[in-house]
């Protein structure tokens, strides 16, 4: 900006009305936020071709604030979001602010009010941001892994055509037990004394399903898996070649042999259930894996994950369970 015009602008600030002053502050804040969001996006991914992964790329101008790259090998252009779930989303200058709302676990309506966007857009962005994080699970962990299952009611929230008769929110479904057509089992594992968390939505609680979910997580001779007395866990150690410790609370008490229990993972269950059922007012079952990933993001650090790490995670860079 021309220095003379800038001085004239500064001198006119004192004569602004309260409404004009507020609009000026909002404009300056949005401009700073846009630069921050774009910087976070470009820092999350190295300059390589999104089509052939070649590193022989050169700058090819900017579009909507993002640097475009031209590949010398395949001749195609791309930017940092190409090939990611965030590609083709508009208003990229709001990514950092949106990620901060996710960091706080805010509802869709609260996020939409905070950022001045529609509810549909806030919902669509939420699941774009979580798509890659679903597979960001720990691998080959060492230590004591507490494993236990929890259950969520099957929900068709948001569906225009329901496959069952509607019920009142929180209403009972009748019948005893937890049948697969009414409940969804979720397996959760927490490494004691470490921030690693693994979770999987199961078809049913069986030894085969549990072993399949834990196979990439555990490490031979270095992992001890502690579970409750559910019969599905009995042969997990044999199948995976690891040490397992089982206990039955009614027989052994809540702690076995001075240290084997599942209290940490049960505490996580309580926080997960409370956040989903009361904080978010319930979710559709088809999106359950995304919300499990979101909880892992928020639980990775005691003080919470940073907004720029959530953006990086959405673009495919693993920010948790490293």
PDB file of C-alpha atoms in Angstrom:
ATOM      1  CA  UNK A   1       0.000   0.000   0.000  1.00  0.00           C
ATOM      2  CA  UNK A   2       1.201   3.469  -0.817  1.00  0.00           C
ATOM      3  CA  UNK A   3       2.673   5.096   2.367  1.00  0.00           C
ATOM      4  CA  UNK A   4       0.699   8.300   1.827  1.00  0.00           C
ATOM      5  CA  UNK A   5      -2.590   6.431   1.534  1.00  0.00           C
ATOM      6  CA  UNK A   6      -1.703   4.378   4.608  1.00  0.00           C
ATOM      7  CA  UNK A   7      -1.197   7.530   6.671  1.00  0.00           C
ATOM      8  CA  UNK A   8      -4.540   8.845   5.472  1.00  0.00           C
ATOM      9  CA  UNK A   9      -6.130   5.562   6.516  1.00  0.00           C
ATOM     10  CA  UNK A  10      -4.627   5.772  10.000  1.00  0.00           C
ATOM     11  CA  UNK A  11      -5.767   9.366  10.444  1.00  0.00           C
ATOM     12  CA  UNK A  12      -9.347   8.414   9.519  1.00  0.00           C
ATOM     13  CA  UNK A  13      -9.595   5.631  12.116  1.00  0.00           C
ATOM     14  CA  UNK A  14     -10.498   8.068  14.902  1.00  0.00           C
ATOM     15  CA  UNK A  15     -13.573   9.240  13.001  1.00  0.00           C
ATOM     16  CA  UNK A  16     -15.037   5.738  12.504  1.00  0.00           C
ATOM     17  CA  UNK A  17     -18.367   4.887  14.086  1.00  0.00           C
ATOM     18  CA  UNK A  18     -18.546   1.912  16.522  1.00  0.00           C
ATOM     19  CA  UNK A  19     -20.081  -0.242  13.788  1.00  0.00           C
ATOM     20  CA  UNK A  20     -17.368   0.706  11.313  1.00  0.00           C
ATOM     21  CA  UNK A  21     -14.651   0.031  13.918  1.00  0.00           C
ATOM     22  CA  UNK A  22     -16.091  -3.429  14.564  1.00  0.00           C
ATOM     23  CA  UNK A  23     -16.192  -4.265  10.852  1.00  0.00           C
ATOM     24  CA  UNK A  24     -12.584  -3.082  10.463  1.00  0.00           C
ATOM     25  CA  UNK A  25     -11.438  -5.346  13.326  1.00  0.00           C
ATOM     26  CA  UNK A  26     -13.302  -8.321  11.831  1.00  0.00           C
ATOM     27  CA  UNK A  27     -11.745  -7.715   8.412  1.00  0.00           C
ATOM     28  CA  UNK A  28      -8.225  -7.531   9.866  1.00  0.00           C
ATOM     29  CA  UNK A  29      -8.794 -10.678  11.946  1.00  0.00           C
ATOM     30  CA  UNK A  30     -10.091 -12.610   8.944  1.00  0.00           C
ATOM     31  CA  UNK A  31      -7.105 -11.541   6.869  1.00  0.00           C
ATOM     32  CA  UNK A  32      -4.662 -12.766   9.516  1.00  0.00           C
ATOM     33  CA  UNK A  33      -6.611 -16.040   9.904  1.00  0.00           C
ATOM     34  CA  UNK A  34      -6.563 -16.636   6.143  1.00  0.00           C
ATOM     35  CA  UNK A  35      -2.788 -16.293   6.006  1.00  0.00           C
ATOM     36  CA  UNK A  36      -2.409 -18.637   8.970  1.00  0.00           C
ATOM     37  CA  UNK A  37      -4.675 -21.304   7.438  1.00  0.00           C
ATOM     38  CA  UNK A  38      -2.913 -21.254   4.083  1.00  0.00           C
ATOM     39  CA  UNK A  39       0.489 -21.460   5.783  1.00  0.00           C
ATOM     40  CA  UNK A  40      -0.673 -24.483   7.804  1.00  0.00           C
ATOM     41  CA  UNK A  41      -1.971 -26.207   4.656  1.00  0.00           C
ATOM     42  CA  UNK A  42       1.263 -25.765   2.734  1.00  0.00           C
ATOM     43  CA  UNK A  43       3.434 -26.767   5.701  1.00  0.00           C
ATOM     44  CA  UNK A  44       1.503 -30.033   6.107  1.00  0.00           C
ATOM     45  CA  UNK A  45       2.612 -31.504   2.794  1.00  0.00           C
ATOM     46  CA  UNK A  46       6.001 -31.352   1.008  1.00  0.00           C
ATOM     47  CA  UNK A  47       6.095 -30.046  -2.583  1.00  0.00           C
ATOM     48  CA  UNK A  48       5.765 -33.286  -4.567  1.00  0.00           C
ATOM     49  CA  UNK A  49       3.482 -34.151  -7.471  1.00  0.00           C
ATOM     50  CA  UNK A  50       0.109 -35.379  -6.193  1.00  0.00           C
ATOM     51  CA  UNK A  51      -0.362 -37.454  -9.370  1.00  0.00           C
ATOM     52  CA  UNK A  52       2.935 -39.345  -9.832  1.00  0.00           C
ATOM     53  CA  UNK A  53       4.731 -38.476  -6.541  1.00  0.00           C
ATOM     54  CA  UNK A  54       7.703 -37.056  -8.407  1.00  0.00           C
ATOM     55  CA  UNK A  55       9.871 -34.516  -6.594  1.00  0.00           C
ATOM     56  CA  UNK A  56      10.724 -32.762  -9.863  1.00  0.00           C
ATOM     57  CA  UNK A  57       8.198 -29.945  -9.436  1.00  0.00           C
ATOM     58  CA  UNK A  58       8.524 -26.211 -10.032  1.00  0.00           C
ATOM     59  CA  UNK A  59       6.407 -23.274  -8.947  1.00  0.00           C
ATOM     60  CA  UNK A  60       3.543 -22.486 -11.275  1.00  0.00           C
ATOM     61  CA  UNK A  61       1.808 -19.450  -9.792  1.00  0.00           C
ATOM     62  CA  UNK A  62      -0.751 -19.243  -7.015  1.00  0.00           C
ATOM     63  CA  UNK A  63      -4.485 -19.857  -7.015  1.00  0.00           C
ATOM     64  CA  UNK A  64      -6.767 -18.773  -4.176  1.00  0.00           C
ATOM     65  CA  UNK A  65      -3.724 -18.189  -2.000  1.00  0.00           C
ATOM     66  CA  UNK A  66      -2.159 -21.638  -2.471  1.00  0.00           C
ATOM     67  CA  UNK A  67       1.058 -22.325  -4.361  1.00  0.00           C
ATOM     68  CA  UNK A  68       0.559 -24.466  -7.477  1.00  0.00           C
ATOM     69  CA  UNK A  69       3.267 -26.867  -8.624  1.00  0.00           C
ATOM     70  CA  UNK A  70       4.021 -28.088 -12.149  1.00  0.00           C
ATOM     71  CA  UNK A  71       5.455 -31.592 -12.457  1.00  0.00           C
ATOM     72  CA  UNK A  72       8.356 -31.948 -14.898  1.00  0.00           C
ATOM     73  CA  UNK A  73       7.669 -35.668 -15.285  1.00  0.00           C
ATOM     74  CA  UNK A  74       3.918 -35.965 -15.902  1.00  0.00           C
ATOM     75  CA  UNK A  75       3.185 -32.342 -16.800  1.00  0.00           C
ATOM     76  CA  UNK A  76       0.235 -32.024 -14.405  1.00  0.00           C
ATOM     77  CA  UNK A  77      -0.293 -29.294 -11.838  1.00  0.00           C
ATOM     78  CA  UNK A  78      -1.344 -29.629  -8.207  1.00  0.00           C
ATOM     79  CA  UNK A  79      -1.375 -27.838  -4.884  1.00  0.00           C
ATOM     80  CA  UNK A  80      -1.028 -29.001  -1.271  1.00  0.00           C
ATOM     81  CA  UNK A  81      -4.632 -30.238  -1.012  1.00  0.00           C
ATOM     82  CA  UNK A  82      -4.785 -32.117  -4.328  1.00  0.00           C
ATOM     83  CA  UNK A  83      -5.637 -35.774  -3.779  1.00  0.00           C
ATOM     84  CA  UNK A  84      -6.677 -35.213  -0.152  1.00  0.00           C
ATOM     85  CA  UNK A  85     -10.176 -35.068   1.391  1.00  0.00           C
ATOM     86  CA  UNK A  86      -9.743 -31.289   1.663  1.00  0.00           C
ATOM     87  CA  UNK A  87      -9.394 -30.890  -2.098  1.00  0.00           C
ATOM     88  CA  UNK A  88     -12.019 -28.704  -3.812  1.00  0.00           C
ATOM     89  CA  UNK A  89     -13.310 -27.330  -0.514  1.00  0.00           C
ATOM     90  CA  UNK A  90     -13.782 -23.580  -0.705  1.00  0.00           C
ATOM     91  CA  UNK A  91     -12.970 -21.015   1.987  1.00  0.00           C
ATOM     92  CA  UNK A  92      -9.657 -22.691   2.808  1.00  0.00           C
ATOM     93  CA  UNK A  93      -8.778 -19.613   4.851  1.00  0.00           C
ATOM     94  CA  UNK A  94     -11.185 -20.991   7.487  1.00  0.00           C
ATOM     95  CA  UNK A  95      -9.434 -24.358   7.836  1.00  0.00           C
ATOM     96  CA  UNK A  96      -7.389 -23.353  10.910  1.00  0.00           C
ATOM     97  CA  UNK A  97     -10.413 -21.834  12.660  1.00  0.00           C
ATOM     98  CA  UNK A  98     -12.517 -24.904  11.832  1.00  0.00           C
ATOM     99  CA  UNK A  99      -9.795 -27.216  13.148  1.00  0.00           C
ATOM    100  CA  UNK A 100      -9.745 -25.209  16.384  1.00  0.00           C
ATOM    101  CA  UNK A 101     -13.495 -25.820  16.770  1.00  0.00           C
ATOM    102  CA  UNK A 102     -12.836 -29.544  16.285  1.00  0.00           C
ATOM    103  CA  UNK A 103     -10.032 -29.388  18.840  1.00  0.00           C
ATOM    104  CA  UNK A 104     -12.621 -28.198  21.358  1.00  0.00           C
ATOM    105  CA  UNK A 105     -15.124 -30.929  20.373  1.00  0.00           C
ATOM    106  CA  UNK A 106     -17.790 -28.383  19.383  1.00  0.00           C
ATOM    107  CA  UNK A 107     -21.147 -29.376  17.884  1.00  0.00           C
ATOM    108  CA  UNK A 108     -22.037 -28.654  14.267  1.00  0.00           C
ATOM    109  CA  UNK A 109     -24.418 -25.836  15.165  1.00  0.00           C
ATOM    110  CA  UNK A 110     -21.916 -24.192  17.504  1.00  0.00           C
ATOM    111  CA  UNK A 111     -19.208 -24.445  14.833  1.00  0.00           C
ATOM    112  CA  UNK A 112     -21.513 -22.987  12.179  1.00  0.00           C
ATOM    113  CA  UNK A 113     -22.339 -20.017  14.443  1.00  0.00           C
ATOM    114  CA  UNK A 114     -18.694 -19.468  15.331  1.00  0.00           C
ATOM    115  CA  UNK A 115     -17.482 -19.392  11.707  1.00  0.00           C
ATOM    116  CA  UNK A 116     -20.558 -17.959   9.998  1.00  0.00           C
ATOM    117  CA  UNK A 117     -21.163 -20.992   7.757  1.00  0.00           C
ATOM    118  CA  UNK A 118     -24.196 -23.141   7.084  1.00  0.00           C
ATOM    119  CA  UNK A 119     -24.912 -26.244   9.159  1.00  0.00           C
ATOM    120  CA  UNK A 120     -24.664 -28.456   6.062  1.00  0.00           C
ATOM    121  CA  UNK A 121     -21.230 -27.077   5.263  1.00  0.00           C
ATOM    122  CA  UNK A 122     -19.996 -27.537   8.842  1.00  0.00           C
ATOM    123  CA  UNK A 123     -21.199 -31.159   8.765  1.00  0.00           C
ATOM    124  CA  UNK A 124     -19.585 -31.877   5.401  1.00  0.00           C
ATOM    125  CA  UNK A 125     -16.268 -30.381   6.523  1.00  0.00           C
ATOM    126  CA  UNK A 126     -16.297 -32.412   9.746  1.00  0.00           C
ATOM    127  CA  UNK A 127     -16.225 -35.723   7.934  1.00  0.00           C
ATOM    128  CA  UNK A 128     -13.731 -34.530   5.319  1.00  0.00           C
ATOM    129  CA  UNK A 129     -11.390 -33.566   8.173  1.00  0.00           C
ATOM    130  CA  UNK A 130     -11.799 -36.975   9.853  1.00  0.00           C
ATOM    131  CA  UNK A 131     -11.585 -39.253   6.799  1.00  0.00           C
ATOM    132  CA  UNK A 132      -7.827 -39.860   6.940  1.00  0.00           C
ATOM    133  CA  UNK A 133      -7.581 -39.938  10.743  1.00  0.00           C
ATOM    134  CA  UNK A 134      -9.638 -43.167  10.918  1.00  0.00           C
ATOM    135  CA  UNK A 135      -6.612 -45.239   9.896  1.00  0.00           C
ATOM    136  CA  UNK A 136      -4.131 -43.405  12.131  1.00  0.00           C
ATOM    137  CA  UNK A 137      -3.835 -46.317  14.582  1.00  0.00           C
ATOM    138  CA  UNK A 138      -0.780 -47.293  16.630  1.00  0.00           C
ATOM    139  CA  UNK A 139       1.455 -50.098  15.420  1.00  0.00           C
ATOM    140  CA  UNK A 140       3.674 -52.546  17.295  1.00  0.00           C
ATOM    141  CA  UNK A 141       3.242 -50.963  20.730  1.00  0.00           C
ATOM    142  CA  UNK A 142       5.170 -52.144  23.767  1.00  0.00           C
ATOM    143  CA  UNK A 143       3.902 -52.302  27.331  1.00  0.00           C
ATOM    144  CA  UNK A 144       0.632 -53.170  28.997  1.00  0.00           C
ATOM    145  CA  UNK A 145      -2.327 -52.830  26.623  1.00  0.00           C
ATOM    146  CA  UNK A 146      -5.725 -52.683  28.325  1.00  0.00           C
ATOM    147  CA  UNK A 147      -8.461 -53.913  25.985  1.00  0.00           C
ATOM    148  CA  UNK A 148     -12.213 -53.887  26.488  1.00  0.00           C
ATOM    149  CA  UNK A 149     -15.346 -53.510  24.403  1.00  0.00           C
ATOM    150  CA  UNK A 150     -18.138 -50.953  24.669  1.00  0.00           C
ATOM    151  CA  UNK A 151     -21.449 -50.673  22.830  1.00  0.00           C
ATOM    152  CA  UNK A 152     -23.411 -48.003  20.971  1.00  0.00           C
ATOM    153  CA  UNK A 153     -27.021 -48.268  19.889  1.00  0.00           C
ATOM    154  CA  UNK A 154     -27.519 -48.500  16.162  1.00  0.00           C
ATOM    155  CA  UNK A 155     -28.687 -45.110  14.974  1.00  0.00           C
ATOM    156  CA  UNK A 156     -30.018 -43.819  11.674  1.00  0.00           C
ATOM    157  CA  UNK A 157     -29.816 -40.199  12.756  1.00  0.00           C
ATOM    158  CA  UNK A 158     -30.217 -37.886   9.771  1.00  0.00           C
ATOM    159  CA  UNK A 159     -31.561 -40.597   7.429  1.00  0.00           C
ATOM    160  CA  UNK A 160     -34.457 -39.601   5.214  1.00  0.00           C
ATOM    161  CA  UNK A 161     -35.628 -43.199   4.890  1.00  0.00           C
ATOM    162  CA  UNK A 162     -35.397 -45.386   7.977  1.00  0.00           C
ATOM    163  CA  UNK A 163     -35.247 -49.163   7.940  1.00  0.00           C
ATOM    164  CA  UNK A 164     -37.169 -49.408  11.227  1.00  0.00           C
ATOM    165  CA  UNK A 165     -39.977 -47.655  13.059  1.00  0.00           C
ATOM    166  CA  UNK A 166     -38.849 -44.364  14.662  1.00  0.00           C
ATOM    167  CA  UNK A 167     -38.486 -44.152  18.439  1.00  0.00           C
ATOM    168  CA  UNK A 168     -38.302 -41.319  20.909  1.00  0.00           C
ATOM    169  CA  UNK A 169     -34.820 -40.062  21.701  1.00  0.00           C
ATOM    170  CA  UNK A 170     -33.415 -42.243  24.468  1.00  0.00           C
ATOM    171  CA  UNK A 171     -36.365 -44.630  24.236  1.00  0.00           C
ATOM    172  CA  UNK A 172     -35.886 -48.317  24.955  1.00  0.00           C
ATOM    173  CA  UNK A 173     -35.770 -50.923  22.224  1.00  0.00           C
ATOM    174  CA  UNK A 174     -37.302 -53.771  24.154  1.00  0.00           C
ATOM    175  CA  UNK A 175     -35.891 -57.244  24.650  1.00  0.00           C
ATOM    176  CA  UNK A 176     -32.935 -58.359  26.731  1.00  0.00           C
ATOM    177  CA  UNK A 177     -29.242 -58.545  25.893  1.00  0.00           C
ATOM    178  CA  UNK A 178     -27.384 -56.681  23.174  1.00  0.00           C
ATOM    179  CA  UNK A 179     -28.194 -58.159  19.794  1.00  0.00           C
ATOM    180  CA  UNK A 180     -26.147 -57.165  16.734  1.00  0.00           C
ATOM    181  CA  UNK A 181     -29.171 -55.674  15.004  1.00  0.00           C
ATOM    182  CA  UNK A 182     -29.628 -53.144  17.824  1.00  0.00           C
ATOM    183  CA  UNK A 183     -26.128 -52.554  19.213  1.00  0.00           C
ATOM    184  CA  UNK A 184     -22.721 -51.874  17.639  1.00  0.00           C
ATOM    185  CA  UNK A 185     -19.646 -53.197  19.511  1.00  0.00           C
ATOM    186  CA  UNK A 186     -16.497 -51.084  19.594  1.00  0.00           C
ATOM    187  CA  UNK A 187     -13.153 -52.491  20.717  1.00  0.00           C
ATOM    188  CA  UNK A 188     -10.850 -50.002  22.465  1.00  0.00           C
ATOM    189  CA  UNK A 189      -7.267 -50.509  23.612  1.00  0.00           C
ATOM    190  CA  UNK A 190      -5.204 -48.113  25.734  1.00  0.00           C
ATOM    191  CA  UNK A 191      -1.501 -48.520  26.503  1.00  0.00           C
ATOM    192  CA  UNK A 192      -1.005 -47.843  30.183  1.00  0.00           C
ATOM    193  CA  UNK A 193       1.293 -44.891  30.900  1.00  0.00           C
ATOM    194  CA  UNK A 194       1.434 -43.930  27.203  1.00  0.00           C
ATOM    195  CA  UNK A 195      -0.932 -41.904  24.974  1.00  0.00           C
ATOM    196  CA  UNK A 196      -1.510 -44.693  22.412  1.00  0.00           C
ATOM    197  CA  UNK A 197      -5.147 -45.581  21.712  1.00  0.00           C
ATOM    198  CA  UNK A 198      -6.523 -48.087  19.231  1.00  0.00           C
ATOM    199  CA  UNK A 199     -10.175 -48.636  18.379  1.00  0.00           C
ATOM    200  CA  UNK A 200     -12.205 -50.608  15.868  1.00  0.00           C
ATOM    201  CA  UNK A 201     -15.889 -51.007  15.091  1.00  0.00           C
ATOM    202  CA  UNK A 202     -16.567 -54.754  15.196  1.00  0.00           C
ATOM    203  CA  UNK A 203     -19.140 -56.786  13.317  1.00  0.00           C
ATOM    204  CA  UNK A 204     -19.565 -58.867  16.468  1.00  0.00           C
ATOM    205  CA  UNK A 205     -17.595 -59.600  19.635  1.00  0.00           C
ATOM    206  CA  UNK A 206     -15.693 -62.771  18.758  1.00  0.00           C
ATOM    207  CA  UNK A 207     -12.159 -64.022  19.184  1.00  0.00           C
ATOM    208  CA  UNK A 208     -11.492 -63.861  15.435  1.00  0.00           C
ATOM    209  CA  UNK A 209     -12.711 -60.260  15.145  1.00  0.00           C
ATOM    210  CA  UNK A 210     -10.733 -59.129  18.200  1.00  0.00           C
ATOM    211  CA  UNK A 211      -7.545 -60.863  17.041  1.00  0.00           C
ATOM    212  CA  UNK A 212      -7.861 -59.266  13.615  1.00  0.00           C
ATOM    213  CA  UNK A 213      -8.267 -55.818  15.180  1.00  0.00           C
ATOM    214  CA  UNK A 214      -5.280 -56.208  17.529  1.00  0.00           C
ATOM    215  CA  UNK A 215      -2.850 -57.939  15.136  1.00  0.00           C
ATOM    216  CA  UNK A 216      -1.241 -54.724  13.765  1.00  0.00           C
ATOM    217  CA  UNK A 217      -1.133 -53.123  17.209  1.00  0.00           C
ATOM    218  CA  UNK A 218       0.651 -55.659  19.398  1.00  0.00           C
ATOM    219  CA  UNK A 219       4.307 -56.684  19.296  1.00  0.00           C
ATOM    220  CA  UNK A 220       5.632 -60.177  20.033  1.00  0.00           C
ATOM    221  CA  UNK A 221       7.149 -60.549  23.529  1.00  0.00           C
ATOM    222  CA  UNK A 222       6.892 -56.776  24.171  1.00  0.00           C
ATOM    223  CA  UNK A 223       3.126 -56.443  24.606  1.00  0.00           C
ATOM    224  CA  UNK A 224       1.007 -57.775  27.462  1.00  0.00           C
ATOM    225  CA  UNK A 225      -2.731 -57.573  26.784  1.00  0.00           C
ATOM    226  CA  UNK A 226      -5.016 -57.267  29.798  1.00  0.00           C
ATOM    227  CA  UNK A 227      -8.742 -58.010  29.352  1.00  0.00           C
ATOM    228  CA  UNK A 228     -11.812 -58.868  31.400  1.00  0.00           C
ATOM    229  CA  UNK A 229     -13.341 -62.328  31.542  1.00  0.00           C
ATOM    230  CA  UNK A 230     -15.304 -62.237  28.281  1.00  0.00           C
ATOM    231  CA  UNK A 231     -14.986 -65.605  26.524  1.00  0.00           C
ATOM    232  CA  UNK A 232     -14.019 -63.896  23.231  1.00  0.00           C
ATOM    233  CA  UNK A 233     -10.609 -63.000  24.726  1.00  0.00           C
ATOM    234  CA  UNK A 234      -9.668 -66.514  25.823  1.00  0.00           C
ATOM    235  CA  UNK A 235      -7.628 -67.488  22.726  1.00  0.00           C
ATOM    236  CA  UNK A 236      -6.413 -64.035  21.650  1.00  0.00           C
ATOM    237  CA  UNK A 237      -2.987 -64.619  23.187  1.00  0.00           C
ATOM    238  CA  UNK A 238      -2.646 -67.960  21.399  1.00  0.00           C
ATOM    239  CA  UNK A 239      -3.691 -66.517  18.040  1.00  0.00           C
ATOM    240  CA  UNK A 240      -1.345 -63.503  18.249  1.00  0.00           C
ATOM    241  CA  UNK A 241       1.550 -65.155  20.080  1.00  0.00           C
ATOM    242  CA  UNK A 242       1.488 -62.686  22.972  1.00  0.00           C
ATOM    243  CA  UNK A 243       1.011 -62.756  26.733  1.00  0.00           C
ATOM    244  CA  UNK A 244      -2.522 -62.079  27.952  1.00  0.00           C
ATOM    245  CA  UNK A 245      -3.920 -61.541  31.430  1.00  0.00           C
ATOM    246  CA  UNK A 246      -7.633 -62.098  32.089  1.00  0.00           C
ATOM    247  CA  UNK A 247      -9.569 -61.296  35.212  1.00  0.00           C
ATOM    248  CA  UNK A 248     -13.154 -61.577  36.394  1.00  0.00           C
ATOM    249  CA  UNK A 249     -14.146 -58.690  38.656  1.00  0.00           C
ATOM    250  CA  UNK A 250     -16.564 -60.832  40.686  1.00  0.00           C
ATOM    251  CA  UNK A 251     -13.779 -63.357  41.388  1.00  0.00           C
ATOM    252  CA  UNK A 252     -10.470 -61.468  41.334  1.00  0.00           C
ATOM    253  CA  UNK A 253     -11.801 -58.045  42.292  1.00  0.00           C
ATOM    254  CA  UNK A 254     -11.156 -54.966  40.145  1.00  0.00           C
ATOM    255  CA  UNK A 255      -7.365 -55.528  40.154  1.00  0.00           C
ATOM    256  CA  UNK A 256      -5.556 -58.847  39.671  1.00  0.00           C
ATOM    257  CA  UNK A 257      -2.036 -59.632  40.894  1.00  0.00           C
ATOM    258  CA  UNK A 258      -1.447 -56.052  41.978  1.00  0.00           C
ATOM    259  CA  UNK A 259      -1.611 -54.403  38.563  1.00  0.00           C
ATOM    260  CA  UNK A 260      -3.745 -56.109  35.949  1.00  0.00           C
ATOM    261  CA  UNK A 261      -7.022 -54.299  35.320  1.00  0.00           C
ATOM    262  CA  UNK A 262      -8.924 -52.403  32.619  1.00  0.00           C
ATOM    263  CA  UNK A 263      -9.802 -49.298  34.609  1.00  0.00           C
ATOM    264  CA  UNK A 264      -7.961 -46.918  32.262  1.00  0.00           C
ATOM    265  CA  UNK A 265      -9.739 -48.132  29.149  1.00  0.00           C
ATOM    266  CA  UNK A 266     -13.073 -48.149  30.994  1.00  0.00           C
ATOM    267  CA  UNK A 267     -12.482 -44.527  31.966  1.00  0.00           C
ATOM    268  CA  UNK A 268     -11.899 -43.792  28.277  1.00  0.00           C
ATOM    269  CA  UNK A 269     -15.168 -45.582  27.472  1.00  0.00           C
ATOM    270  CA  UNK A 270     -16.995 -43.292  29.870  1.00  0.00           C
ATOM    271  CA  UNK A 271     -15.538 -40.133  28.347  1.00  0.00           C
ATOM    272  CA  UNK A 272     -16.223 -41.387  24.810  1.00  0.00           C
ATOM    273  CA  UNK A 273     -19.820 -42.339  25.563  1.00  0.00           C
ATOM    274  CA  UNK A 274     -20.501 -39.106  27.442  1.00  0.00           C
ATOM    275  CA  UNK A 275     -19.087 -36.921  24.660  1.00  0.00           C
ATOM    276  CA  UNK A 276     -20.979 -38.702  21.881  1.00  0.00           C
ATOM    277  CA  UNK A 277     -24.308 -39.176  23.668  1.00  0.00           C
ATOM    278  CA  UNK A 278     -24.507 -35.879  25.555  1.00  0.00           C
ATOM    279  CA  UNK A 279     -21.931 -33.529  24.051  1.00  0.00           C
ATOM    280  CA  UNK A 280     -22.848 -34.300  20.422  1.00  0.00           C
ATOM    281  CA  UNK A 281     -26.417 -35.476  21.186  1.00  0.00           C
ATOM    282  CA  UNK A 282     -25.925 -38.801  19.415  1.00  0.00           C
ATOM    283  CA  UNK A 283     -24.449 -39.738  16.053  1.00  0.00           C
ATOM    284  CA  UNK A 284     -25.358 -41.903  13.067  1.00  0.00           C
ATOM    285  CA  UNK A 285     -23.824 -45.375  13.212  1.00  0.00           C
ATOM    286  CA  UNK A 286     -22.401 -45.074   9.687  1.00  0.00           C
ATOM    287  CA  UNK A 287     -20.116 -42.264  10.929  1.00  0.00           C
ATOM    288  CA  UNK A 288     -19.032 -44.004  14.151  1.00  0.00           C
ATOM    289  CA  UNK A 289     -15.475 -44.716  12.934  1.00  0.00           C
ATOM    290  CA  UNK A 290     -14.977 -41.017  12.204  1.00  0.00           C
ATOM    291  CA  UNK A 291     -16.006 -40.019  15.712  1.00  0.00           C
ATOM    292  CA  UNK A 292     -13.708 -42.622  17.239  1.00  0.00           C
ATOM    293  CA  UNK A 293     -10.875 -41.023  15.274  1.00  0.00           C
ATOM    294  CA  UNK A 294     -11.941 -37.573  16.474  1.00  0.00           C
ATOM    295  CA  UNK A 295     -11.807 -38.740  20.105  1.00  0.00           C
ATOM    296  CA  UNK A 296      -8.306 -40.134  19.516  1.00  0.00           C
ATOM    297  CA  UNK A 297      -7.226 -36.745  18.172  1.00  0.00           C
ATOM    298  CA  UNK A 298      -8.568 -34.876  21.188  1.00  0.00           C
ATOM    299  CA  UNK A 299      -7.052 -37.395  23.648  1.00  0.00           C
ATOM    300  CA  UNK A 300      -3.558 -37.583  22.170  1.00  0.00           C
ATOM    301  CA  UNK A 301      -2.091 -34.861  24.416  1.00  0.00           C
ATOM    302  CA  UNK A 302      -3.104 -33.848  27.958  1.00  0.00           C
ATOM    303  CA  UNK A 303      -3.533 -30.247  26.804  1.00  0.00           C
ATOM    304  CA  UNK A 304      -5.212 -31.242  23.528  1.00  0.00           C
ATOM    305  CA  UNK A 305      -3.924 -31.485  19.970  1.00  0.00           C
ATOM    306  CA  UNK A 306      -3.112 -28.291  18.057  1.00  0.00           C
ATOM    307  CA  UNK A 307      -5.388 -27.003  15.289  1.00  0.00           C
ATOM    308  CA  UNK A 308      -2.589 -27.166  12.705  1.00  0.00           C
ATOM    309  CA  UNK A 309      -2.033 -30.839  13.591  1.00  0.00           C
ATOM    310  CA  UNK A 310      -5.710 -31.534  12.890  1.00  0.00           C
ATOM    311  CA  UNK A 311      -5.345 -29.889   9.463  1.00  0.00           C
ATOM    312  CA  UNK A 312      -2.216 -31.946   8.789  1.00  0.00           C
ATOM    313  CA  UNK A 313      -4.036 -35.111   9.876  1.00  0.00           C
ATOM    314  CA  UNK A 314      -6.907 -34.311   7.496  1.00  0.00           C
ATOM    315  CA  UNK A 315      -4.390 -34.071   4.667  1.00  0.00           C
ATOM    316  CA  UNK A 316      -2.968 -37.512   5.422  1.00  0.00           C
ATOM    317  CA  UNK A 317      -0.025 -36.835   7.726  1.00  0.00           C
ATOM    318  CA  UNK A 318      -0.291 -38.937  10.877  1.00  0.00           C
ATOM    319  CA  UNK A 319      -0.265 -36.634  13.911  1.00  0.00           C
ATOM    320  CA  UNK A 320      -1.228 -39.160  16.619  1.00  0.00           C
ATOM    321  CA  UNK A 321      -0.223 -42.690  17.664  1.00  0.00           C
ATOM    322  CA  UNK A 322       3.279 -42.104  16.348  1.00  0.00           C
TER     323      UNK A 322
END
